[in-house]
């Protein structure tokens, strides 16, 4: 059982990409300053953009932080699971899902009663210490 304190962005974060990024940056500054801001913002941008582009209904972004863990979740109304596709250098995309997997420590997808949840998790890297002599 995880007994670490957990801070959750509540109410749910704003419903457009730019505001979601600003809210995420503010959340990280207050609750998770060790996280790689650029990596997290890229993942949030991609997940929000995918939800807007591929979901006809609702979606919601939520952030949670414990002492050494950051979780970004996006729930949406589409049951369709994201799939990787070959990147297209002519401009039709295919880079985002690969990027999410490279930047986040762990990515999980789960079904919801009315859609799905995509969860990206980062765990704080603790520097190795030299052994005592």
XYZ file of C-alpha atoms in Angstrom:
133
model
C 0.000 0.000 0.000
C 1.337 3.440 -0.951
C 1.228 5.726 2.084
C 3.061 8.669 0.499
C 1.162 11.964 0.481
C -0.499 12.520 -2.875
C -1.486 15.865 -4.354
C -4.064 15.850 -7.146
C -4.986 18.750 -9.397
C -8.598 19.395 -8.505
C -10.818 20.533 -10.131
C -9.816 18.826 -13.399
C -7.460 20.848 -15.541
C -8.555 23.152 -18.381
C -9.898 21.748 -21.633
C -7.483 23.194 -24.188
C -3.831 22.400 -24.856
C -2.272 25.780 -24.035
C -4.140 26.156 -20.741
C -3.442 22.508 -19.871
C 0.296 23.098 -20.388
C 0.242 26.249 -18.220
C -1.673 24.453 -15.471
C 0.741 21.508 -15.691
C 3.783 23.788 -15.420
C 2.251 25.466 -12.361
C 1.412 22.083 -10.786
C 4.972 20.806 -11.313
C 6.511 23.974 -9.861
C 4.406 23.605 -6.709
C 4.313 19.843 -6.208
C 6.933 18.122 -8.333
C 9.924 20.413 -9.032
C 12.228 17.440 -9.706
C 10.274 16.430 -12.827
C 11.612 17.208 -16.313
C 9.275 20.071 -17.217
C 9.922 19.884 -20.963
C 9.295 16.120 -21.129
C 6.097 16.336 -19.092
C 4.769 19.285 -21.117
C 5.441 17.447 -24.387
C 3.567 14.393 -23.108
C 0.652 16.518 -21.860
C 0.516 18.340 -25.214
C 0.465 15.084 -27.136
C -2.142 13.401 -24.944
C -4.430 16.451 -24.995
C -4.002 16.884 -28.753
C -4.813 13.216 -29.321
C -7.917 13.475 -27.156
C -9.118 16.570 -29.022
C -8.369 15.078 -32.443
C -9.622 11.514 -31.902
C -12.460 11.944 -29.397
C -15.886 13.208 -30.348
C -16.981 13.568 -26.730
C -15.509 14.610 -23.390
C -11.992 14.294 -22.041
C -10.269 15.194 -18.762
C -6.653 15.698 -17.730
C -5.568 15.011 -14.165
C -2.173 15.277 -12.468
C -1.092 13.615 -9.255
C 2.189 13.804 -7.375
C 3.700 11.990 -4.442
C 7.180 12.579 -3.078
C 8.944 10.600 -5.821
C 6.206 9.958 -8.390
C 4.337 12.037 -10.958
C 1.253 10.706 -12.756
C -0.426 12.336 -15.758
C -3.803 10.855 -16.694
C -6.118 11.669 -19.521
C -9.546 10.088 -19.606
C -11.667 10.379 -22.730
C -14.916 9.126 -24.190
C -13.353 7.013 -26.947
C -12.787 3.309 -26.274
C -10.239 3.185 -29.141
C -6.764 2.307 -27.901
C -3.937 4.510 -29.257
C -1.711 2.697 -31.733
C 1.762 3.460 -32.966
C 2.075 4.178 -36.635
C 5.001 4.765 -38.903
C 6.094 8.417 -38.689
C 5.277 10.364 -41.852
C 7.871 12.983 -42.718
C 5.522 14.626 -45.220
C 3.478 16.087 -42.371
C 0.647 13.724 -41.445
C 2.112 12.785 -38.047
C 2.911 9.468 -36.451
C 5.521 10.841 -34.054
C 3.494 11.599 -30.921
C 2.708 8.175 -29.499
C 6.345 7.118 -29.941
C 7.406 10.314 -28.164
C 5.043 9.693 -25.234
C 6.590 6.257 -24.716
C 10.135 7.626 -24.916
C 9.588 10.537 -22.520
C 7.437 8.933 -19.829
C 8.864 6.329 -17.495
C 5.799 4.120 -17.920
C 2.650 4.349 -20.057
C -0.502 2.363 -19.337
C -3.894 2.272 -21.027
C -7.008 1.048 -19.274
C -10.656 0.811 -20.226
C -13.275 2.903 -18.471
C -17.037 2.271 -18.484
C -17.425 5.062 -21.058
C -14.013 5.360 -22.694
C -10.395 4.886 -21.698
C -7.571 6.244 -19.527
C -4.030 6.872 -20.715
C -1.639 7.168 -17.782
C 1.974 8.345 -17.995
C 4.125 7.933 -14.885
C 7.541 9.279 -13.945
C 9.517 8.112 -10.928
C 12.160 10.396 -9.499
C 15.674 9.185 -10.190
C 17.670 9.161 -6.978
C 21.388 9.647 -7.643
C 23.531 6.703 -6.653
C 25.738 7.377 -3.675
C 29.264 6.154 -3.306
C 29.605 3.165 -0.998
C 30.892 3.954 2.472
C 34.449 2.826 3.103
